[in-house]
PDB file of N, CA and C in Angstrom:
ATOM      1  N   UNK A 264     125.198 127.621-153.077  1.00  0.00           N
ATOM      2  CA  UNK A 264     126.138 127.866-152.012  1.00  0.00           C
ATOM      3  C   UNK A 264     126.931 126.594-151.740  1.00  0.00           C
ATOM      4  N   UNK A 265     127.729 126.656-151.458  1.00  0.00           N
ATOM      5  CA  UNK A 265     129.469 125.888-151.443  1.00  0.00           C
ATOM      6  C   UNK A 265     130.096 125.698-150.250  1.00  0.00           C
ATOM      7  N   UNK A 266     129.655 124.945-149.116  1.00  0.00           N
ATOM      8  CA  UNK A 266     130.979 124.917-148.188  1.00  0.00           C
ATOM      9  C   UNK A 266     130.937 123.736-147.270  1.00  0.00           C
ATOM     10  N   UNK A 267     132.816 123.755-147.230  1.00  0.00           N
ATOM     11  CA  UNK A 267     133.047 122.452-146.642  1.00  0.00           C
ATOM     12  C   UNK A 267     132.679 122.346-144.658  1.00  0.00           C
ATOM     13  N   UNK A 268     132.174 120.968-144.921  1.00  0.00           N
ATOM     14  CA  UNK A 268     132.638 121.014-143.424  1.00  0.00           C
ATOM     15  C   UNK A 268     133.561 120.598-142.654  1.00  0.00           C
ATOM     16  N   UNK A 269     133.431 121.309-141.780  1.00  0.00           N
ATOM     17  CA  UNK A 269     135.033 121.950-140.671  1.00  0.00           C
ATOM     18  C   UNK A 269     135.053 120.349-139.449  1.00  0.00           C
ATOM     19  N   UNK A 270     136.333 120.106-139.132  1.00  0.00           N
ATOM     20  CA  UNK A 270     136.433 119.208-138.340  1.00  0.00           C
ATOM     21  C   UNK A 270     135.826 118.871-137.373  1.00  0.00           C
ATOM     22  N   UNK A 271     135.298 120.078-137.001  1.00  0.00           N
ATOM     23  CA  UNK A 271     133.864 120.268-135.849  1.00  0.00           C
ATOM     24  C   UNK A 271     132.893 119.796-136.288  1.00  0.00           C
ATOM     25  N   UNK A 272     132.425 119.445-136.925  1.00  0.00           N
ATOM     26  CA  UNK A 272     130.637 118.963-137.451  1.00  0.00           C
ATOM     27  C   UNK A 272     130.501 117.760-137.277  1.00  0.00           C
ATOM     28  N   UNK A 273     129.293 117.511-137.993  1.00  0.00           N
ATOM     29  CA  UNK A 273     128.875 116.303-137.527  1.00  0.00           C
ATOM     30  C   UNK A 273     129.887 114.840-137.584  1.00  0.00           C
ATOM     31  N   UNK A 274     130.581 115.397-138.594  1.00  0.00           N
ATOM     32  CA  UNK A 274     131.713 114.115-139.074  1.00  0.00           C
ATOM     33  C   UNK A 274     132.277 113.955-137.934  1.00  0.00           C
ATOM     34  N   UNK A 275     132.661 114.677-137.287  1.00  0.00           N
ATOM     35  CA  UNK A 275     133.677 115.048-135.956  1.00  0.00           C
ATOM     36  C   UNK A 275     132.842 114.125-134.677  1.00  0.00           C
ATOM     37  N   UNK A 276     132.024 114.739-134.837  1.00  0.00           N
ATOM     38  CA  UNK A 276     130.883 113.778-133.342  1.00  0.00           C
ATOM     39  C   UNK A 276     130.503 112.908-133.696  1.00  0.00           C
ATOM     40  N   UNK A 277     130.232 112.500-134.810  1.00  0.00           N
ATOM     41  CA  UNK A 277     129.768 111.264-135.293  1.00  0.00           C
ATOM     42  C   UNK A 277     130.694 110.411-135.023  1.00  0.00           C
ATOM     43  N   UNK A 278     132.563 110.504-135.588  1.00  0.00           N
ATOM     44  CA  UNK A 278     133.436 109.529-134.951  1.00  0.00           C
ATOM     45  C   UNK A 278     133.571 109.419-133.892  1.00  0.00           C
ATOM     46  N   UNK A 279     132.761 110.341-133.017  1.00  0.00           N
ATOM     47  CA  UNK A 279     133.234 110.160-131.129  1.00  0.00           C
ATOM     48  C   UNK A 279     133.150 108.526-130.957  1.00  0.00           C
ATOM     49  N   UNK A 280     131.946 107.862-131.181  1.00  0.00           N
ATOM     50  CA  UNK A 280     131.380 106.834-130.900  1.00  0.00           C
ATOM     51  C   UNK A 280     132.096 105.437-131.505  1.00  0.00           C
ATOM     52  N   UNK A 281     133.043 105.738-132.413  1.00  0.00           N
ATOM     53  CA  UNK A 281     133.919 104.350-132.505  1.00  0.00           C
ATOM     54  C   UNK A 281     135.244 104.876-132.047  1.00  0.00           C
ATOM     55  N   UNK A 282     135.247 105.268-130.736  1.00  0.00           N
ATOM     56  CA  UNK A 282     136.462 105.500-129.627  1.00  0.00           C
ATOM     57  C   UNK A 282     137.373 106.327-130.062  1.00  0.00           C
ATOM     58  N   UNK A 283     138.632 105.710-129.981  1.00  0.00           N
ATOM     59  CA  UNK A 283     139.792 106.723-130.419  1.00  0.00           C
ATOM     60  C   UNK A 283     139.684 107.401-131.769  1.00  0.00           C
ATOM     61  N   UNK A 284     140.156 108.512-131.568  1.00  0.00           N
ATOM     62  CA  UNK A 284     140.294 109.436-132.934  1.00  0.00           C
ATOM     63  C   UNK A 284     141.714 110.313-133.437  1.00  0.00           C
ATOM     64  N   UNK A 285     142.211 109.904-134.130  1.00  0.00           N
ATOM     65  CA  UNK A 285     143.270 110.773-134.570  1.00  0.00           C
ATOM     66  C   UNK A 285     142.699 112.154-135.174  1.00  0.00           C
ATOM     67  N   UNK A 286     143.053 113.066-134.480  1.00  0.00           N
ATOM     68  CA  UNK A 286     142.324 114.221-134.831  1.00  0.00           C
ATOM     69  C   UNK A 286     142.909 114.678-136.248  1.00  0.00           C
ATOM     70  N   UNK A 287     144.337 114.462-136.941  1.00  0.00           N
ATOM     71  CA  UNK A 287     144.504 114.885-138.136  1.00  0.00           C
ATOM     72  C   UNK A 287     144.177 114.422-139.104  1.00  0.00           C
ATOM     73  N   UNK A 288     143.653 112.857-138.878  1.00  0.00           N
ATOM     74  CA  UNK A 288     142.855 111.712-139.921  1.00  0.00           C
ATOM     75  C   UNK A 288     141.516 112.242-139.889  1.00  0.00           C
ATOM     76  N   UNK A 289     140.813 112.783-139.042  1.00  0.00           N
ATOM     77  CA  UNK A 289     139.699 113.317-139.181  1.00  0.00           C
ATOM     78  C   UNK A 289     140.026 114.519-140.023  1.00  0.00           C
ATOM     79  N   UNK A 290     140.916 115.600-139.664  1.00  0.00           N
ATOM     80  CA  UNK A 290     140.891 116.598-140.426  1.00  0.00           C
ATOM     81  C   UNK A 290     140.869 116.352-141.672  1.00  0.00           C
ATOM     82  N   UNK A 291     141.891 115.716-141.805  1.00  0.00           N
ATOM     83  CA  UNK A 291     141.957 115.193-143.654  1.00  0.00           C
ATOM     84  C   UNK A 291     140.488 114.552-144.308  1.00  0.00           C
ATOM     85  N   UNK A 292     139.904 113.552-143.489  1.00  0.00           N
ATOM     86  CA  UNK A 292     138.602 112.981-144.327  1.00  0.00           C
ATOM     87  C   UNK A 292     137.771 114.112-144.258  1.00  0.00           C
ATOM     88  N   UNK A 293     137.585 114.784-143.392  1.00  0.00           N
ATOM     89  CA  UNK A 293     136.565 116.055-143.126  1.00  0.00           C
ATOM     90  C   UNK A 293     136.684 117.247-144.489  1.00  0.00           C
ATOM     91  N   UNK A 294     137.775 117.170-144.814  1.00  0.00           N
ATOM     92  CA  UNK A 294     137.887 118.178-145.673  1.00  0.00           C
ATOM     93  C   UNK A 294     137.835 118.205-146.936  1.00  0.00           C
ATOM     94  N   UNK A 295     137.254 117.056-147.100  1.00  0.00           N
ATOM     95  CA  UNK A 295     136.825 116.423-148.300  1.00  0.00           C
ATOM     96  C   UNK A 295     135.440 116.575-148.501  1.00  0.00           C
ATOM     97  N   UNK A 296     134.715 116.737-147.512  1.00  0.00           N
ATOM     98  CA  UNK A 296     133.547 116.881-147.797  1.00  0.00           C
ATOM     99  C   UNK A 296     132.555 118.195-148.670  1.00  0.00           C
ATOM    100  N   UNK A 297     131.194 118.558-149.085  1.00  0.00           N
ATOM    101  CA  UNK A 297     131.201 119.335-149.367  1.00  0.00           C
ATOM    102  C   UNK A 297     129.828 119.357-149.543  1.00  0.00           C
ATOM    103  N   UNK A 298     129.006 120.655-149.375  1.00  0.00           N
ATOM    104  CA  UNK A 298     127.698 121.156-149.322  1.00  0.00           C
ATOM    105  C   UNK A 298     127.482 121.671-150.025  1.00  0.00           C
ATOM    106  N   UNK A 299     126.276 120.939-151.327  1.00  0.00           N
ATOM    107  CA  UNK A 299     125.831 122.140-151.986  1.00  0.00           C
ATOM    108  C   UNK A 299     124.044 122.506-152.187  1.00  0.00           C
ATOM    109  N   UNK A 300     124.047 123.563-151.787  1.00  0.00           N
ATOM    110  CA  UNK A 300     122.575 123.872-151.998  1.00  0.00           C
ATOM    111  C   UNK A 300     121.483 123.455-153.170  1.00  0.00           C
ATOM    112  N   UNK A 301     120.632 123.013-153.255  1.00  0.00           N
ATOM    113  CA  UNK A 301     120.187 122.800-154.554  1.00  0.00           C
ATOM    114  C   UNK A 301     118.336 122.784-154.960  1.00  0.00           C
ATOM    115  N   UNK A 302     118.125 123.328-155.664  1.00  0.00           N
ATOM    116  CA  UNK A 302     116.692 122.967-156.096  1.00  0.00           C
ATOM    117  C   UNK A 302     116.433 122.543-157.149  1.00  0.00           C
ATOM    118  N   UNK A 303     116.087 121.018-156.749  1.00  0.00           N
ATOM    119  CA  UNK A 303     116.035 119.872-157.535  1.00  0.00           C
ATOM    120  C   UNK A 303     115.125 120.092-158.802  1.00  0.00           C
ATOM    121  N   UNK A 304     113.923 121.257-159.449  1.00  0.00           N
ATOM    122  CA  UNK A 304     113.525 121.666-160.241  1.00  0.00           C
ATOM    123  C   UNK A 304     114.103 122.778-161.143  1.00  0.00           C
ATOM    124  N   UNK A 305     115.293 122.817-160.651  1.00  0.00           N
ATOM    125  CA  UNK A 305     116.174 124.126-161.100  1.00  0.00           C
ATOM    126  C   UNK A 305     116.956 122.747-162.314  1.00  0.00           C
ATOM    127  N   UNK A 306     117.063 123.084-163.793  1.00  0.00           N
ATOM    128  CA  UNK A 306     118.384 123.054-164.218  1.00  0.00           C
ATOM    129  C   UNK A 306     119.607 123.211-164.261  1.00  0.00           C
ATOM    130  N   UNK A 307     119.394 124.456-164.312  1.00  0.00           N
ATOM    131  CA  UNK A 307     120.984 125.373-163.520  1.00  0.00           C
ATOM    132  C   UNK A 307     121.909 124.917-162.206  1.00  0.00           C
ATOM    133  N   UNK A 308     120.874 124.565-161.637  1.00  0.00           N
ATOM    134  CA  UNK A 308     121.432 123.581-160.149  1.00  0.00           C
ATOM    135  C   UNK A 308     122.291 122.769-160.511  1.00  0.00           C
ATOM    136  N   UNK A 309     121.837 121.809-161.709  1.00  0.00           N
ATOM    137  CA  UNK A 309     122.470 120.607-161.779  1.00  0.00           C
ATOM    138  C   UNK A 309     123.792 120.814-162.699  1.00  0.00           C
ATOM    139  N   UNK A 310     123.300 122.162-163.448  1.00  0.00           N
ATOM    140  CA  UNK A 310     124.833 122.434-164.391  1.00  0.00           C
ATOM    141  C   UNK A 310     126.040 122.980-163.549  1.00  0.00           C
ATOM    142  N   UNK A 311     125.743 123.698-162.048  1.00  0.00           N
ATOM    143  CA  UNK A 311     126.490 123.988-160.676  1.00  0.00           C
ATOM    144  C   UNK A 311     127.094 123.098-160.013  1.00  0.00           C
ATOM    145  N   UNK A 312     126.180 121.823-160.170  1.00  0.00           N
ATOM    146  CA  UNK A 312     126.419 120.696-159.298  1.00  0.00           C
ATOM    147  C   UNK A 312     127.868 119.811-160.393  1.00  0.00           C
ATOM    148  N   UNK A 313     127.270 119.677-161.551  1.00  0.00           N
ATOM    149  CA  UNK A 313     128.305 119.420-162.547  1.00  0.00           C
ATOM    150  C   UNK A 313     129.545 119.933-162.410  1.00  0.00           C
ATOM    151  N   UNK A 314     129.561 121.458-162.484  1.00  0.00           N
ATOM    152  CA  UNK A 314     130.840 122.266-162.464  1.00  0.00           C
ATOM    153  C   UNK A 314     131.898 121.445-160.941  1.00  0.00           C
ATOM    154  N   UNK A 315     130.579 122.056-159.679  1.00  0.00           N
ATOM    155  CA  UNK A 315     131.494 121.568-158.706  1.00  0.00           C
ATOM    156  C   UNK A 315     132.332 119.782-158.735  1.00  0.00           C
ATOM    157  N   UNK A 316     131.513 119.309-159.155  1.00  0.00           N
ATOM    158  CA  UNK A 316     131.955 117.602-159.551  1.00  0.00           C
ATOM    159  C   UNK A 316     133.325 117.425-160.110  1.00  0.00           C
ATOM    160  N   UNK A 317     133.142 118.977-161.463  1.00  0.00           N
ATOM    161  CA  UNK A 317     133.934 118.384-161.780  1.00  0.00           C
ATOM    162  C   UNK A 317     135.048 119.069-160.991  1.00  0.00           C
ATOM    163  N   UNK A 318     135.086 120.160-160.560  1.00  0.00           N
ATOM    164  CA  UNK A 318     136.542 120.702-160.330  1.00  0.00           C
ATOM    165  C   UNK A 318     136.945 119.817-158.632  1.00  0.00           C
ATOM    166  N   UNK A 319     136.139 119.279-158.244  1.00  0.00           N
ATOM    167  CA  UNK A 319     136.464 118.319-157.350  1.00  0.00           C
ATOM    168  C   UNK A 319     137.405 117.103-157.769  1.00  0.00           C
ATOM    169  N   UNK A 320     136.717 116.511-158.645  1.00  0.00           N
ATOM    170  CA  UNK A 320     137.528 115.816-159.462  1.00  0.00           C
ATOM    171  C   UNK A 320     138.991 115.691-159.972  1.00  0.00           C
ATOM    172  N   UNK A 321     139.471 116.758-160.446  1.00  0.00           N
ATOM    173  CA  UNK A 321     140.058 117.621-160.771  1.00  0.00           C
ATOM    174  C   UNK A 321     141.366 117.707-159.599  1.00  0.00           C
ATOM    175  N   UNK A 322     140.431 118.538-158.439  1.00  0.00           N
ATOM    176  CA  UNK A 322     141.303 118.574-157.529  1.00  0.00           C
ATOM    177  C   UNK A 322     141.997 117.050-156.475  1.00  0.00           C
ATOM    178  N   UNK A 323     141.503 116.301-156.328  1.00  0.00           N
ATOM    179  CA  UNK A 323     141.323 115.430-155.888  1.00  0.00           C
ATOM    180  C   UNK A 323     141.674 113.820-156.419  1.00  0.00           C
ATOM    181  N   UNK A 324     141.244 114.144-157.494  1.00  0.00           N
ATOM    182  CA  UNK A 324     141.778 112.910-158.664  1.00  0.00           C
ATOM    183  C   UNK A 324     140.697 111.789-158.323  1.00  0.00           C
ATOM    184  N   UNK A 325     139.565 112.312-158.601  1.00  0.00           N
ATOM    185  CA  UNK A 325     138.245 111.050-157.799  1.00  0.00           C
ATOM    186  C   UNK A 325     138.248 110.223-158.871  1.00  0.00           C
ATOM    187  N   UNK A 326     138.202 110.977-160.604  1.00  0.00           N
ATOM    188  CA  UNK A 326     138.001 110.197-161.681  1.00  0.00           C
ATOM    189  C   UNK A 326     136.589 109.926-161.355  1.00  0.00           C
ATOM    190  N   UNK A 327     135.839 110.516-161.079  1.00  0.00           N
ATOM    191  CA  UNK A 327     134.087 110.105-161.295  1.00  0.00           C
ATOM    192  C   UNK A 327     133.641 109.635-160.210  1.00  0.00           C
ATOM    193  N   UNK A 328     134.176 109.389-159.008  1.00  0.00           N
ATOM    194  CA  UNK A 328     133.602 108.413-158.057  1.00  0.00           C
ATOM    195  C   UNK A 328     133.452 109.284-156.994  1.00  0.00           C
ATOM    196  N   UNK A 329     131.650 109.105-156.932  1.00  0.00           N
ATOM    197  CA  UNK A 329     131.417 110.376-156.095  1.00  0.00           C
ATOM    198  C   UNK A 329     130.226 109.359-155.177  1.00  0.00           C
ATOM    199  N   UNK A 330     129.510 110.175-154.315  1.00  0.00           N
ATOM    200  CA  UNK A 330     128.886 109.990-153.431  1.00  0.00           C
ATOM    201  C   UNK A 330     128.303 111.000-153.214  1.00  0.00           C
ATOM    202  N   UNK A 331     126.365 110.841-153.112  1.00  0.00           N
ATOM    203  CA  UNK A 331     125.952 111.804-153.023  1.00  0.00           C
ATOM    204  C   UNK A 331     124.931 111.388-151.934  1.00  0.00           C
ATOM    205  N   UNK A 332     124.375 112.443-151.169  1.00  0.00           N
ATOM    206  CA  UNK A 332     123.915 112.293-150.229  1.00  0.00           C
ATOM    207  C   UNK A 332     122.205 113.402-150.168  1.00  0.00           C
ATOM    208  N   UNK A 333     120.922 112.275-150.370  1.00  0.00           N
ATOM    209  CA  UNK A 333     120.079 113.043-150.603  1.00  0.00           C
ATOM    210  C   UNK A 333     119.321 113.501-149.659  1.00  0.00           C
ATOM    211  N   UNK A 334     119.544 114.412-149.334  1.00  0.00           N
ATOM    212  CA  UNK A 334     118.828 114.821-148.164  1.00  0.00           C
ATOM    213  C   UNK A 334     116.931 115.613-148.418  1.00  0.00           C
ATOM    214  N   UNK A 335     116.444 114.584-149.055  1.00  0.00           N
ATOM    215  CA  UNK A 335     115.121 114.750-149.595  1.00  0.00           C
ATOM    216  C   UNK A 335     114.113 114.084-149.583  1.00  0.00           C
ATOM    217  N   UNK A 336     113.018 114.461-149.607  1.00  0.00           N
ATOM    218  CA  UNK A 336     111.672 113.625-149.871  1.00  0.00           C
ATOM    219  C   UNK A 336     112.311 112.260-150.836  1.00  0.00           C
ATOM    220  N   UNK A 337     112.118 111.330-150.380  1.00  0.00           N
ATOM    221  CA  UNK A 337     111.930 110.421-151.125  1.00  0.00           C
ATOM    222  C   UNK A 337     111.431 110.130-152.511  1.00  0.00           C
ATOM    223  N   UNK A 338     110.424 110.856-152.752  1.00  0.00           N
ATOM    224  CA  UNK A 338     109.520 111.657-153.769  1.00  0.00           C
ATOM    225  C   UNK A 338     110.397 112.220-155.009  1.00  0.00           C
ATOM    226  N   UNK A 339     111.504 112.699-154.413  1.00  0.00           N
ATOM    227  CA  UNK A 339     112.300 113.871-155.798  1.00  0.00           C
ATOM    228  C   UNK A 339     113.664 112.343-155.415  1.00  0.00           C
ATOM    229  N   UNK A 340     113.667 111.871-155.096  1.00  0.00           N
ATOM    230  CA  UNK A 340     115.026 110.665-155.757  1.00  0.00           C
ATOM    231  C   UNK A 340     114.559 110.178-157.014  1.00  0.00           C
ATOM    232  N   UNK A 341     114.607 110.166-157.829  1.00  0.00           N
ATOM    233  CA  UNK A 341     114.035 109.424-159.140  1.00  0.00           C
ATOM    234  C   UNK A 341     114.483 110.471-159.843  1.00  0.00           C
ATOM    235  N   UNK A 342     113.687 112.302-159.604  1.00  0.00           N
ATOM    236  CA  UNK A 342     113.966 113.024-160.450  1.00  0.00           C
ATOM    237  C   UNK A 342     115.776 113.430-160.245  1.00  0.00           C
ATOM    238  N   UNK A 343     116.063 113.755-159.327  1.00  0.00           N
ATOM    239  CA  UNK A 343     117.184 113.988-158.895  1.00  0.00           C
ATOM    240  C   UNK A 343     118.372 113.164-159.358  1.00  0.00           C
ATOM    241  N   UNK A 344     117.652 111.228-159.541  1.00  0.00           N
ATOM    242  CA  UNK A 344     119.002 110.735-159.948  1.00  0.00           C
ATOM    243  C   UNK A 344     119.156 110.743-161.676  1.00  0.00           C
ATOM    244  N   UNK A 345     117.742 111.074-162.420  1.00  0.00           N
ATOM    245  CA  UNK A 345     117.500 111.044-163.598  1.00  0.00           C
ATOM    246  C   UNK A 345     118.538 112.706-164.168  1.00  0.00           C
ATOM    247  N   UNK A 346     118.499 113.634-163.444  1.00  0.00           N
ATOM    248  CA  UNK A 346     119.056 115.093-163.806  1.00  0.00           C
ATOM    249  C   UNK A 346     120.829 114.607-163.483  1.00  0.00           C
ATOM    250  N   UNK A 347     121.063 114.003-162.657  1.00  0.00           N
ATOM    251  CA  UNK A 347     122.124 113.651-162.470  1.00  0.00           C
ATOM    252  C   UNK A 347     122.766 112.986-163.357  1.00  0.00           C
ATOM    253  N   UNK A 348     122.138 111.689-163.831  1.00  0.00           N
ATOM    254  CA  UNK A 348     122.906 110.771-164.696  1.00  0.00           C
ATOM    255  C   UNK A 348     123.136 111.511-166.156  1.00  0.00           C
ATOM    256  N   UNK A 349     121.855 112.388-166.470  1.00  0.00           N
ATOM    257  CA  UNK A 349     122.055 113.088-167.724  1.00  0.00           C
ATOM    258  C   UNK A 349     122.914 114.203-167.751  1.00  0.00           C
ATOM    259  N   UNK A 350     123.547 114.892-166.752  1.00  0.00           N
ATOM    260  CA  UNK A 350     124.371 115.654-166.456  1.00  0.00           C
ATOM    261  C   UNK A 350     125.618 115.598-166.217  1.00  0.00           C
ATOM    262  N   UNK A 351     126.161 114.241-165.861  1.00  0.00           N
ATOM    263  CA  UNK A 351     127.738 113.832-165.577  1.00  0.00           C
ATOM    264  C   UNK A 351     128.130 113.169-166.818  1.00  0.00           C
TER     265      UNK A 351
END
């Protein structure tokens, strides 16, 4: 599953706290972002995760420069960055 988050989320409240906010500079960084579901023992995950990379890429013109954000046991970072590197 696939979806961005909306100017409302956490990105949004999170900038409350360094004061002023241009609300359309938020819109724009906000909409860059992107969620994807994953189970880190799944292959297929990572050939999903690939696809989305790349058509991000693609859209965006990142040229490879990504940022990922593990929201996991500590435990599965190793496997997670090992499926990754062999996958991009």
């Amino acid at each position: 599953m696939v979806s961005r988050l909306s100017p409302g989320s956490r990105v949004n409240r999170c900038s409350r706290i360094f004061g002023e906010v241009n609300e359309d500079d938020l819109a724009a960084f906000a909409s860059h972002f992107y969620y994807q579901s994953h189970d880190v023992t799944s292959v297929d995950h990572y050939k999903t995760l690939k696809k989305l990379a790349s058509d991000l890429d693609e859209k965006y013109a990142c040229q490879g420069n990504r940022i990922f954000y593990l929201a996991m046991a500590p435990s599965f970072f190793g496997t997670i960055a090992e499926h990754i590197a062999t996958s991009t």
